Coordinates of C-alpha atoms in Angstrom, one line a residue:
Chain J
M1 CA 7.2 -38.3 8.8
A2 CA 4.3 -40.6 9.4
R3 CA 2.2 -39.7 12.4
E4 CA -0.2 -42.0 14.2
R5 CA -3.6 -40.7 13.2
E6 CA -6.2 -40.6 16.0
P7 CA -9.4 -42.5 15.2
R8 CA -12.0 -40.1 13.9
P9 CA -15.2 -39.8 16.0
Y10 CA -18.5 -40.9 14.5
T11 CA -19.5 -37.3 14.1
F12 CA -16.9 -36.9 11.4
Y13 CA -18.6 -39.5 9.2
L14 CA -22.0 -38.1 10.1
L15 CA -21.0 -34.6 9.0
A16 CA -19.1 -35.8 5.9
G17 CA -22.3 -37.7 4.9
L18 CA -24.3 -34.5 5.3
M19 CA -21.9 -32.6 3.3
G20 CA -22.0 -35.2 0.5
L21 CA -25.8 -35.0 0.5
F22 CA -25.6 -31.2 0.3
L23 CA -23.2 -31.3 -2.7
L24 CA -25.5 -33.8 -4.4
F25 CA -28.4 -31.5 -3.8
L26 CA -26.5 -28.5 -5.1
Y27 CA -25.0 -30.0 -8.3
G28 CA -27.2 -33.1 -8.9
P29 CA -30.0 -31.2 -10.7
M30 CA -27.6 -29.3 -12.9
L31 CA -25.8 -32.5 -13.9
V32 CA -29.1 -34.1 -14.8
I33 CA -29.9 -31.2 -17.1
Y34 CA -26.5 -31.3 -18.8
V35 CA -26.8 -35.1 -19.4
L36 CA -30.4 -34.8 -20.6
S37 CA -29.5 -32.1 -23.0
F38 CA -27.8 -34.8 -25.1
Q39 CA -31.1 -36.8 -25.2
G40 CA -31.7 -38.9 -28.4
P41 CA -34.2 -37.5 -31.0
N42 CA -37.0 -39.7 -29.7
G43 CA -36.3 -39.1 -26.0
G44 CA -38.2 -36.9 -23.6
V45 CA -37.4 -34.6 -20.7
T46 CA -36.8 -37.4 -18.2
F47 CA -34.6 -40.4 -18.0
P48 CA -34.0 -42.9 -19.5
M49 CA -31.8 -41.6 -22.3
V50 CA -33.0 -42.8 -25.6
G51 CA -29.8 -42.7 -27.5
V52 CA -27.5 -39.7 -27.8
S53 CA -27.8 -36.7 -30.1
T54 CA -27.0 -33.0 -30.4
Q55 CA -30.3 -32.2 -32.1
W56 CA -31.7 -30.2 -29.2
F57 CA -28.7 -27.9 -29.5
A58 CA -29.4 -27.4 -33.2
N59 CA -33.0 -26.6 -32.2
I60 CA -31.9 -23.6 -30.2
I61 CA -30.8 -21.6 -33.2
K62 CA -33.9 -22.4 -35.3
P63 CA -36.2 -19.5 -34.7
G64 CA -39.1 -21.3 -32.9
Q65 CA -42.7 -20.5 -32.7
V66 CA -42.6 -19.6 -29.1
A67 CA -39.2 -18.2 -28.5
N68 CA -36.4 -16.6 -30.4
I69 CA -33.4 -17.7 -28.4
P70 CA -30.5 -16.3 -30.5
A71 CA -32.1 -12.8 -30.6
S72 CA -32.7 -12.7 -26.8
F73 CA -29.3 -14.1 -26.2
E74 CA -27.8 -11.2 -28.1
R75 CA -29.9 -8.7 -26.3
S76 CA -28.9 -10.1 -22.9
I77 CA -25.2 -10.1 -23.8
V78 CA -25.2 -6.5 -25.1
L79 CA -27.2 -5.3 -22.1
A80 CA -24.9 -7.1 -19.7
I81 CA -21.9 -5.4 -21.3
V82 CA -23.4 -2.0 -21.0
V83 CA -24.4 -2.7 -17.3
S84 CA -21.0 -4.0 -16.6
L85 CA -19.2 -0.9 -18.1
L86 CA -21.5 1.5 -16.2
T87 CA -21.0 -0.4 -13.0
V88 CA -17.2 -0.4 -13.3
V89 CA -17.1 3.4 -14.1
I90 CA -19.4 4.3 -11.2
S91 CA -17.9 1.9 -8.6
V92 CA -14.3 2.8 -9.4
A93 CA -15.1 6.5 -9.1
A94 CA -17.1 6.0 -5.9
G95 CA -14.4 3.7 -4.5
L96 CA -11.7 6.3 -5.0
G97 CA -13.9 9.2 -3.9
F98 CA -14.9 7.5 -0.6
R99 CA -11.3 7.3 0.5
R100 CA -11.6 10.8 1.6
R101 CA -14.1 11.1 4.4
F102 CA -16.7 13.8 3.7
P103 CA -19.8 14.9 5.5
G104 CA -22.6 12.5 4.8
A105 CA -20.3 9.8 3.5
G106 CA -21.8 7.1 5.8
L107 CA -25.4 8.0 4.9
L108 CA -24.6 8.0 1.2
F109 CA -23.0 4.7 1.5
Y110 CA -25.9 3.1 3.3
I111 CA -28.4 4.6 0.8
A112 CA -26.3 3.1 -2.1
I113 CA -26.1 -0.3 -0.5
A114 CA -29.8 -0.4 0.7
S115 CA -31.1 -1.6 -2.7
L116 CA -29.2 -4.8 -2.1
V117 CA -31.7 -5.7 0.7
M118 CA -34.8 -4.4 -0.9
P119 CA -37.1 -7.1 -2.4
S120 CA -36.1 -7.2 -6.1
L121 CA -39.7 -7.5 -7.2
L122 CA -40.6 -4.3 -5.4
V123 CA -37.7 -2.4 -6.9
G124 CA -38.7 -3.6 -10.4
F125 CA -42.3 -2.9 -9.8
G126 CA -41.5 0.6 -8.5
I127 CA -39.4 1.4 -11.5
G128 CA -42.0 0.0 -13.9
L129 CA -44.7 2.0 -12.2
G130 CA -42.6 5.2 -12.2
F131 CA -42.0 4.9 -16.0
Q132 CA -45.7 4.4 -16.6
M133 CA -46.7 7.3 -14.4
L134 CA -44.3 9.6 -16.1
G135 CA -45.4 8.4 -19.5
L136 CA -41.9 7.2 -20.4
P137 CA -41.5 4.2 -22.7
Q138 CA -40.2 1.2 -21.0
G139 CA -37.3 -0.4 -22.8
L140 CA -34.1 -2.4 -22.6
Y141 CA -31.8 0.6 -22.2
T142 CA -34.1 2.8 -20.1
S143 CA -36.1 1.0 -17.4
T144 CA -34.4 -2.4 -17.6
L145 CA -30.9 -0.9 -17.6
G146 CA -31.8 1.2 -14.5
A147 CA -33.4 -1.7 -12.7
Q148 CA -30.4 -3.9 -13.3
L149 CA -28.1 -1.1 -12.1
T150 CA -29.9 -1.1 -8.7
W151 CA -28.8 -4.6 -8.4
T152 CA -25.2 -4.5 -9.8
L153 CA -24.1 -1.1 -8.3
P154 CA -24.3 -2.0 -4.6
F155 CA -22.3 -5.2 -5.4
G156 CA -19.8 -3.2 -7.5
L157 CA -19.4 -0.5 -4.8
L158 CA -18.9 -3.1 -2.0
T159 CA -16.2 -4.8 -4.0
M160 CA -14.4 -1.6 -5.0
F161 CA -14.4 -0.4 -1.4
A162 CA -12.7 -3.6 -0.3
V163 CA -10.2 -3.4 -3.2
V164 CA -9.5 0.3 -2.6
A165 CA -9.1 -0.2 1.2
R166 CA -6.1 -2.5 0.5
F167 CA -4.5 0.0 -2.0
N168 CA -1.4 1.6 -0.7
R169 CA -1.6 5.3 -1.1
S170 CA 2.1 5.8 -1.1
Y171 CA 2.1 4.7 -4.8
E172 CA 0.0 7.7 -5.7
E173 CA 2.1 9.9 -3.4
A174 CA 5.3 8.7 -5.1
A175 CA 3.7 9.4 -8.5
R176 CA 2.8 12.9 -7.4
D177 CA 6.4 13.4 -6.1
L178 CA 7.6 12.4 -9.6
G179 CA 5.5 15.0 -11.2
A180 CA 2.4 13.0 -12.3
S181 CA -0.7 15.1 -12.6
A182 CA -4.0 13.8 -11.1
W183 CA -5.0 12.3 -14.5
Q184 CA -1.6 10.7 -15.0
R185 CA -1.7 9.2 -11.6
L186 CA -5.1 7.7 -12.3
R187 CA -4.0 6.4 -15.8
Y188 CA -0.5 5.1 -15.1
I189 CA -0.7 4.1 -11.4
T190 CA -4.1 3.7 -9.8
I191 CA -6.1 2.0 -12.6
P192 CA -3.3 -0.5 -13.5
L193 CA -2.9 -1.4 -9.9
L194 CA -6.6 -1.8 -9.3
L195 CA -7.2 -3.7 -12.5
P196 CA -7.6 -7.2 -11.0
G197 CA -10.4 -5.7 -8.8
I198 CA -11.9 -3.8 -11.6
I199 CA -12.1 -6.9 -13.8
G200 CA -13.7 -8.7 -10.9
V201 CA -16.4 -6.0 -10.7
A202 CA -16.9 -6.1 -14.5
V203 CA -17.4 -9.8 -14.6
G204 CA -19.6 -9.9 -11.5
A205 CA -21.8 -7.1 -12.9
F206 CA -22.0 -8.9 -16.2
T207 CA -23.1 -12.2 -14.7
L208 CA -25.6 -10.5 -12.4
S209 CA -27.2 -8.7 -15.3
Y210 CA -27.0 -11.8 -17.6
D211 CA -29.3 -13.9 -15.4
E212 CA -31.3 -11.2 -13.7
Y213 CA -35.0 -12.0 -13.7
A214 CA -37.2 -10.4 -11.0
R215 CA -36.3 -6.7 -11.7
T216 CA -36.1 -7.2 -15.4
T217 CA -39.5 -8.9 -15.9
L218 CA -41.3 -5.8 -14.5
T219 CA -39.4 -3.2 -16.4
I220 CA -38.8 -4.9 -19.8
G221 CA -40.3 -3.3 -22.9
S222 CA -41.3 -5.1 -26.0
Y223 CA -38.2 -7.4 -26.3
N224 CA -37.2 -10.1 -23.9
T225 CA -33.8 -10.8 -22.4
L226 CA -32.7 -14.4 -22.4
P227 CA -33.9 -15.3 -18.8
L228 CA -37.4 -14.0 -19.7
E229 CA -37.5 -15.8 -22.9
L230 CA -36.4 -19.0 -21.1
Y231 CA -39.1 -18.6 -18.5
A232 CA -41.7 -18.3 -21.3
L233 CA -40.3 -21.4 -22.8
V234 CA -40.5 -23.4 -19.6
S235 CA -44.2 -23.1 -19.4
S236 CA -44.8 -23.8 -23.1
D237 CA -42.2 -26.2 -24.3
S238 CA -41.6 -29.7 -23.2
T239 CA -38.6 -30.9 -25.2
P240 CA -34.9 -31.2 -24.1
T241 CA -34.2 -28.0 -26.0
L242 CA -34.7 -26.2 -22.7
F243 CA -31.9 -28.4 -21.2
A244 CA -29.7 -27.7 -24.2
I245 CA -30.1 -24.0 -23.6
G246 CA -29.2 -24.5 -20.0
T247 CA -26.0 -26.3 -20.9
V248 CA -25.0 -23.6 -23.4
T249 CA -25.6 -20.7 -21.1
T250 CA -23.8 -22.5 -18.3
A251 CA -20.9 -23.0 -20.7
V252 CA -20.9 -19.3 -21.5
S253 CA -20.6 -18.5 -17.8
F254 CA -17.9 -20.9 -17.2
V255 CA -15.9 -19.7 -20.2
L256 CA -16.2 -16.2 -19.0
I257 CA -15.2 -17.0 -15.5
G258 CA -12.3 -19.1 -16.8
L259 CA -11.0 -16.4 -19.0
T260 CA -11.2 -13.8 -16.2
M261 CA -9.4 -16.0 -13.7
F262 CA -6.7 -16.7 -16.3
A263 CA -6.3 -13.0 -16.9
V264 CA -6.3 -12.0 -13.2
I265 CA -3.8 -14.8 -12.3
R266 CA -1.5 -13.8 -15.1
M267 CA -1.7 -10.1 -14.1
Q268 CA -1.1 -10.8 -10.4
R269 CA 1.9 -13.0 -11.2
R270 CA 3.3 -10.1 -13.2
R271 CA 2.3 -7.4 -10.7
R272 CA 2.9 -9.0 -7.4
M273 CA 2.4 -6.4 -4.7
L274 CA 5.4 -5.4 -2.8
P275 CA 5.4 -6.1 0.9
T276 CA 5.1 -2.8 2.7
Chain X
M1 CA 22.3 35.4 -6.3
D2 CA 23.6 32.3 -4.8
P3 CA 21.7 31.4 -1.6
R4 CA 23.7 30.0 1.2
F5 CA 21.1 27.6 2.3
D6 CA 19.6 24.7 0.4
V7 CA 16.6 24.5 2.7
E8 CA 15.2 27.1 5.2
L9 CA 12.3 26.5 7.5
V10 CA 10.8 29.7 8.9
G11 CA 8.4 29.3 11.8
V12 CA 6.9 26.1 10.3
S13 CA 4.0 24.5 12.2
K14 CA 1.7 21.6 11.4
R15 CA -1.6 21.0 13.1
Y16 CA -4.0 18.1 12.6
G17 CA -7.3 19.4 14.0
G18 CA -6.3 20.4 17.5
A19 CA -3.2 18.3 17.7
V20 CA 0.2 20.0 17.0
A21 CA 2.6 17.7 15.2
V22 CA 5.2 20.4 14.4
D23 CA 5.4 23.4 16.6
N24 CA 6.9 26.6 15.1
I25 CA 10.3 25.2 14.0
S26 CA 13.0 27.1 12.2
L27 CA 16.0 25.5 10.6
R28 CA 18.6 26.4 8.0
I29 CA 20.4 23.6 6.1
P30 CA 23.6 24.8 4.4
K31 CA 24.4 23.9 0.8
A32 CA 25.3 20.4 0.0
S33 CA 25.0 19.0 3.5
Y34 CA 23.8 15.7 4.9
C35 CA 21.1 16.6 7.4
C36 CA 19.5 14.0 9.7
L37 CA 16.2 14.7 11.5
L38 CA 16.5 12.5 14.5
G39 CA 13.9 11.7 17.2
P40 CA 11.5 9.2 18.7
S41 CA 8.3 8.3 16.8
G42 CA 5.8 11.0 17.0
C43 CA 8.3 13.8 17.4
G44 CA 7.3 15.4 14.1
K45 CA 10.3 14.6 12.0
T46 CA 8.3 12.8 9.3
S47 CA 5.7 15.6 9.2
T48 CA 8.6 18.1 8.8
L49 CA 10.1 16.1 5.9
R50 CA 6.7 15.8 4.2
M51 CA 6.1 19.5 4.5
I52 CA 9.4 20.1 2.9
A53 CA 8.5 17.6 0.2
G54 CA 5.1 19.2 -0.4
H55 CA 3.1 16.1 0.6
E56 CA 1.7 17.8 3.7
S57 CA 0.2 21.2 3.8
I58 CA 1.9 23.7 6.0
S59 CA -0.3 25.1 8.7
D60 CA 1.9 28.1 9.4
G61 CA 5.3 29.4 8.3
D62 CA 7.3 29.2 5.2
V63 CA 9.6 26.7 3.4
L64 CA 12.4 28.0 1.3
I65 CA 14.4 25.9 -1.1
N66 CA 17.5 27.4 -2.7
G67 CA 16.3 30.8 -1.5
A68 CA 12.9 30.5 -3.2
N69 CA 9.7 30.3 -1.2
V70 CA 8.0 27.0 -2.2
T71 CA 5.2 27.0 0.4
G72 CA 2.1 25.8 -1.4
L73 CA 3.9 24.6 -4.5
P74 CA 3.4 21.0 -5.6
P75 CA 6.4 18.6 -5.1
I76 CA 7.6 18.7 -8.7
K77 CA 7.9 22.5 -8.7
R78 CA 10.1 22.5 -5.5
G79 CA 13.2 20.9 -6.8
T80 CA 12.9 18.1 -4.2
A81 CA 12.5 14.4 -4.6
M82 CA 11.5 12.0 -2.0
M83 CA 12.4 8.4 -1.3
F84 CA 9.6 6.7 0.6
Q85 CA 10.0 4.5 3.6
S86 CA 8.7 1.4 1.8
Y87 CA 10.2 2.7 -1.4
A88 CA 6.8 2.7 -3.1
L89 CA 8.2 1.3 -6.3
F90 CA 5.4 0.8 -8.8
P91 CA 4.9 -2.9 -8.7
H92 CA 3.6 -3.1 -12.3
L93 CA 6.5 -1.4 -13.8
S94 CA 10.0 -2.7 -14.4
C95 CA 13.0 -1.0 -12.7
I96 CA 13.8 1.1 -15.8
E97 CA 10.2 2.1 -16.2
N98 CA 10.1 3.1 -12.6
V99 CA 13.2 5.2 -13.0
A100 CA 11.9 6.7 -16.2
F101 CA 8.5 7.5 -14.8
S102 CA 9.1 11.2 -13.9
L103 CA 10.7 11.7 -17.4
K104 CA 7.6 10.1 -19.0
M105 CA 5.3 12.4 -17.1
R106 CA 7.3 15.4 -18.3
G107 CA 6.7 14.1 -21.9
M108 CA 10.3 13.2 -22.7
A109 CA 10.6 10.9 -25.8
K110 CA 10.9 7.2 -25.1
A111 CA 14.4 6.6 -26.4
E112 CA 15.8 9.6 -24.6
R113 CA 14.1 8.8 -21.2
L114 CA 15.2 5.2 -21.3
K115 CA 18.7 6.2 -22.0
K116 CA 18.7 8.6 -19.1
A117 CA 17.0 6.1 -16.8
R118 CA 19.7 3.6 -17.6
E119 CA 22.4 6.1 -16.7
F120 CA 20.8 6.6 -13.3
L121 CA 20.4 2.8 -12.8
A122 CA 24.1 2.6 -13.5
L123 CA 24.8 5.2 -10.9
V124 CA 23.4 2.9 -8.2
H125 CA 24.9 -0.2 -9.9
M126 CA 21.5 -1.6 -10.9
E127 CA 21.8 -1.5 -14.7
T128 CA 21.7 -5.2 -15.1
F129 CA 18.3 -5.4 -13.4
A130 CA 16.7 -2.9 -15.7
D131 CA 13.9 -5.2 -16.9
R132 CA 13.1 -6.8 -13.6
L133 CA 10.0 -6.1 -11.6
P134 CA 10.4 -4.7 -8.1
A135 CA 9.0 -7.9 -6.6
Q136 CA 11.9 -9.8 -8.1
L137 CA 14.5 -7.7 -6.2
S138 CA 15.9 -7.9 -2.7
G139 CA 15.2 -5.1 -0.2
G140 CA 18.6 -3.5 -0.8
Q141 CA 18.2 -3.6 -4.6
Q142 CA 14.7 -2.1 -4.3
Q143 CA 16.2 0.7 -2.2
R144 CA 18.8 1.5 -4.9
V145 CA 16.2 1.6 -7.6
A146 CA 14.1 3.9 -5.5
L147 CA 17.1 6.1 -5.1
A148 CA 17.7 6.2 -8.8
R149 CA 14.1 7.0 -9.4
A150 CA 14.3 9.9 -7.0
L151 CA 17.6 11.2 -8.4
V152 CA 16.6 11.0 -12.1
S153 CA 14.8 14.3 -12.0
Q154 CA 18.0 15.9 -10.7
P155 CA 16.6 17.4 -7.5
K156 CA 18.4 20.1 -5.5
V157 CA 17.4 18.3 -2.3
L158 CA 16.8 14.6 -1.7
L159 CA 14.4 13.7 1.1
L160 CA 14.7 10.3 2.6
D161 CA 12.1 8.9 5.0
E162 CA 13.7 6.2 7.2
P163 CA 15.5 4.8 4.1
L164 CA 17.4 2.1 6.0
S165 CA 14.7 0.8 8.3
A166 CA 13.6 -2.0 6.0
L167 CA 17.1 -3.4 5.6
D168 CA 18.9 -5.9 7.8
P169 CA 21.6 -4.5 10.1
F170 CA 24.6 -5.6 8.0
L171 CA 23.2 -4.1 4.8
R172 CA 22.2 -1.0 6.7
I173 CA 25.8 -0.1 7.4
R174 CA 26.9 -0.7 3.8
V175 CA 24.0 1.2 2.3
R176 CA 24.5 4.2 4.6
E177 CA 28.1 4.4 3.4
E178 CA 26.8 4.4 -0.2
L179 CA 24.3 7.2 0.7
K180 CA 27.0 9.3 2.1
R181 CA 29.3 8.8 -0.9
L182 CA 26.4 9.6 -3.3
Q183 CA 25.6 12.8 -1.4
R184 CA 29.2 13.9 -1.6
D185 CA 29.5 13.0 -5.3
L186 CA 26.3 14.7 -6.3
G187 CA 26.9 17.8 -4.2
I188 CA 23.3 18.2 -3.2
S189 CA 21.6 18.2 0.2
F190 CA 20.1 15.0 1.6
I191 CA 17.6 15.3 4.4
H192 CA 17.3 11.9 6.1
V193 CA 14.7 11.1 8.8
T194 CA 15.7 8.4 11.3
H195 CA 15.1 7.3 14.8
S196 CA 18.5 5.7 15.1
Q197 CA 21.2 7.9 16.6
D198 CA 23.9 5.6 15.2
E199 CA 22.7 6.3 11.7
A200 CA 22.5 10.1 12.3
M201 CA 25.9 10.2 14.0
A202 CA 27.5 8.2 11.1
L203 CA 25.9 10.2 8.3
A204 CA 25.1 13.7 9.3
D205 CA 26.9 16.9 8.7
M206 CA 24.1 18.4 10.6
M207 CA 22.0 16.6 13.2
V208 CA 18.6 17.9 14.2
V209 CA 17.2 16.3 17.4
M210 CA 13.5 16.7 17.7
Q211 CA 11.0 16.0 20.4
D212 CA 7.3 16.8 20.7
G213 CA 7.2 18.8 17.5
R214 CA 10.1 21.0 18.4
I215 CA 13.8 21.1 17.6
R216 CA 15.7 20.4 20.9
Q217 CA 19.2 20.8 19.4
S218 CA 20.9 21.0 16.1
G219 CA 24.5 21.0 15.1
S220 CA 27.2 18.6 13.9
P221 CA 27.1 15.2 15.6
R222 CA 30.3 16.2 17.4
E223 CA 28.8 19.3 18.8
V224 CA 25.6 17.5 19.9
F225 CA 27.3 14.6 21.4
G226 CA 30.0 16.7 23.1
N227 CA 27.5 19.3 24.4
P228 CA 24.0 17.9 24.7
A229 CA 21.6 20.7 25.4
T230 CA 18.9 19.0 27.4
S231 CA 18.5 15.8 29.4
F232 CA 16.2 14.5 26.6
V233 CA 18.9 15.0 24.0
A234 CA 21.6 13.5 26.3
R235 CA 19.4 10.4 26.9
F236 CA 18.2 10.1 23.3
I237 CA 21.6 10.2 21.6
G238 CA 22.9 7.7 24.3
G239 CA 26.4 7.2 25.7
H240 CA 25.7 9.8 28.5
N241 CA 24.9 9.6 32.1
V242 CA 22.3 12.1 33.1
L243 CA 22.6 12.8 36.8
Q244 CA 21.3 15.4 39.2
G245 CA 24.0 18.0 39.9
A246 CA 24.1 20.9 42.4
A247 CA 22.6 23.3 39.8
G248 CA 20.2 21.0 38.0
P249 CA 20.8 18.1 35.7
V250 CA 24.3 17.4 34.3
A251 CA 25.5 15.0 31.6
V252 CA 28.7 13.1 31.6
R253 CA 29.8 10.8 28.8
A254 CA 29.8 7.2 30.0
D255 CA 33.2 6.6 28.5
R256 CA 34.6 9.5 30.5
C257 CA 33.4 8.0 33.8
R258 CA 35.5 5.7 36.0
L259 CA 34.8 3.3 38.9
D260 CA 36.6 3.8 42.1
A261 CA 35.7 1.4 45.0
A262 CA 37.7 3.3 47.6
G263 CA 37.6 6.9 46.3
S264 CA 35.3 9.7 46.8
G265 CA 32.6 9.9 44.0
L266 CA 29.0 9.3 43.7
P267 CA 28.3 6.2 45.8
A268 CA 26.6 3.5 43.7
Q269 CA 26.0 -0.2 43.5
I270 CA 26.9 -2.3 40.4
A271 CA 23.7 -3.6 38.8
A272 CA 25.2 -5.5 35.9
V273 CA 28.3 -6.1 33.9
E274 CA 28.0 -6.5 30.1
Y275 CA 30.9 -7.7 28.0
Q276 CA 30.5 -6.1 24.6
G277 CA 33.7 -7.2 22.8
S278 CA 36.1 -4.4 22.7
I279 CA 34.4 -2.6 25.5
V280 CA 32.8 -3.5 28.8
R281 CA 29.7 -1.7 30.0
V282 CA 29.1 -1.6 33.8
A283 CA 25.6 -0.6 34.8
L284 CA 25.2 1.1 38.1
T285 CA 22.4 2.3 40.4
T286 CA 23.5 5.3 42.4
D287 CA 22.3 5.6 46.0
A288 CA 20.0 8.4 44.9
G289 CA 18.3 5.8 42.7
E290 CA 19.6 7.1 39.3
D291 CA 20.7 4.7 36.6
A292 CA 24.2 5.2 35.2
S293 CA 26.8 3.3 33.3
V294 CA 30.5 3.3 32.6
L295 CA 32.0 2.2 29.4
M296 CA 35.6 1.1 29.5
P297 CA 38.0 -0.8 27.2
D298 CA 38.2 -4.5 28.1
S299 CA 41.8 -4.1 29.0
V300 CA 40.9 -1.5 31.7
Y301 CA 38.1 -3.7 33.0
D302 CA 40.4 -6.8 33.1
A303 CA 43.0 -4.9 35.2
D304 CA 40.4 -4.4 37.9
P305 CA 37.3 -6.5 37.4
V306 CA 34.1 -5.9 39.4
Q307 CA 31.0 -8.1 40.2
A308 CA 27.4 -7.2 40.1
G309 CA 26.2 -6.3 43.6
A310 CA 29.5 -4.7 44.7
R311 CA 29.7 -1.2 46.1
T312 CA 31.6 1.4 44.2
H313 CA 31.9 5.1 43.4
L314 CA 31.2 6.8 40.1
V315 CA 34.0 9.3 39.4
W316 CA 34.5 11.8 36.6
A317 CA 36.5 14.9 35.9
A318 CA 34.9 18.3 36.4
E319 CA 35.7 19.4 32.9
D320 CA 33.7 16.4 31.5
E321 CA 30.6 17.6 33.2
R322 CA 28.0 19.4 31.0
Q323 CA 25.3 21.4 32.6
L324 CA 21.9 20.7 31.0
A325 CA 18.8 22.8 30.6
A326 CA 16.0 21.2 32.5

């Protein structure tokens, strides 16, 4: 049924234009980087393109003088996996635990969340300083891991609280009625039903850790993560290699997000929640 | 020893903080009976059911099942099974996996538990849906799977929390027939919580009317309907006029009342006339300001029709009058 459309007021076009500019501002620079990463062999870090090549991508895996991208990439990935696992375990346990109100629950919650609003540099600085004062060696899986958890945990907790709040407790009660022990309830009912949310927390924590800079830079030991390595590169290198790295890391993120969404959508199609 | 009762409640109370949800109730449910706990929302019927099931701790008193004191035991050790109001079928498991769940928790081998689950799906005529997920079933089908899941552990007592409330009215009547048939065939007790007096009347061998955490009356539907104990019971089960008599309130069944324009009864004005198919309901306001109604077959009404606004008298026989406790 065709309906006469009212003429749009000029403000519509004004706001649409503003939105367009905003999108350009948001994605323009990134697009420029993706395009320039295919710069020809004789081209520079700005337009115009002088031919097209993939040699800057090849450059990434050559151990350079300044930066060792493959090694730091590996460190970042492994660290992100560890951070993600720890975040999932702690957030799921806390999410389930906080369903029961206990004295001090509110206070504990705010303390756990507070590090989200603390300046990252200060948190990192504090952790670095603490390690120095105690004479502990700073390293990827000590100070850096801790510093990154201060960032991923509040995020994981908030997500799990939201997921758990929508979880219908009668499923667990039914499982109890059918003779499932606490552990069986967790394994066969609660975890499977919370899985989409758990995957969300895992991926979120992974990406937060993967590109964390401020806290990491002040707590890192002798070996850099990828963002730190890139930052060093920015100030010393002036070839499109940097752009190629940007394109590759973005692709990694997109692949990860794509896979997650695919998995979650499949799962939800299979496990559509019953109306209650 | 063969205990005479499937379930006994002895002075059972439930308190939430200061609030009393169930107040010192005692009840004996004979073997293999269909018992309905009936009452308005907040009367404590669901708390009572959940205490029998073991999903709610008992503040005071004891629960006996088959003669054994089960107070403090977990649900699985009580020989009860519960069917939840929203069925609580596990959405990530197929029908047969849902039914086999309790057997799996007990450690029964896969082939054996699937075989047994299939038998119980067949009992509720759902064997062809074995591999479907709950979300792919209609409400009535989900209800039957939930029933099979509860029965597979072969409970002595089946507890049903408003099992028909999620179904449409036509299905409700069919399913309640099935429930009754199943209870008779299995020869176990069903305890069914409902706020619908129709449901309770149709199903119950024993009807327990609750209000404010107490049992106001229990007995067969015939006994309760024929002799309501209090004005609350008379009003809640419906079909009665509760009027102020010489010695306190009395109840008279609306279908035992007559209208008599000329005669000597309780003077009243006709408030409304409702045609309900086979019967006609005439609503009245007595001169004392009480609401009453008369139910009569349409043939009786048609012989002497009345109009809203007309003056009349409400008449009943003395033997139909029941004295109520205040």
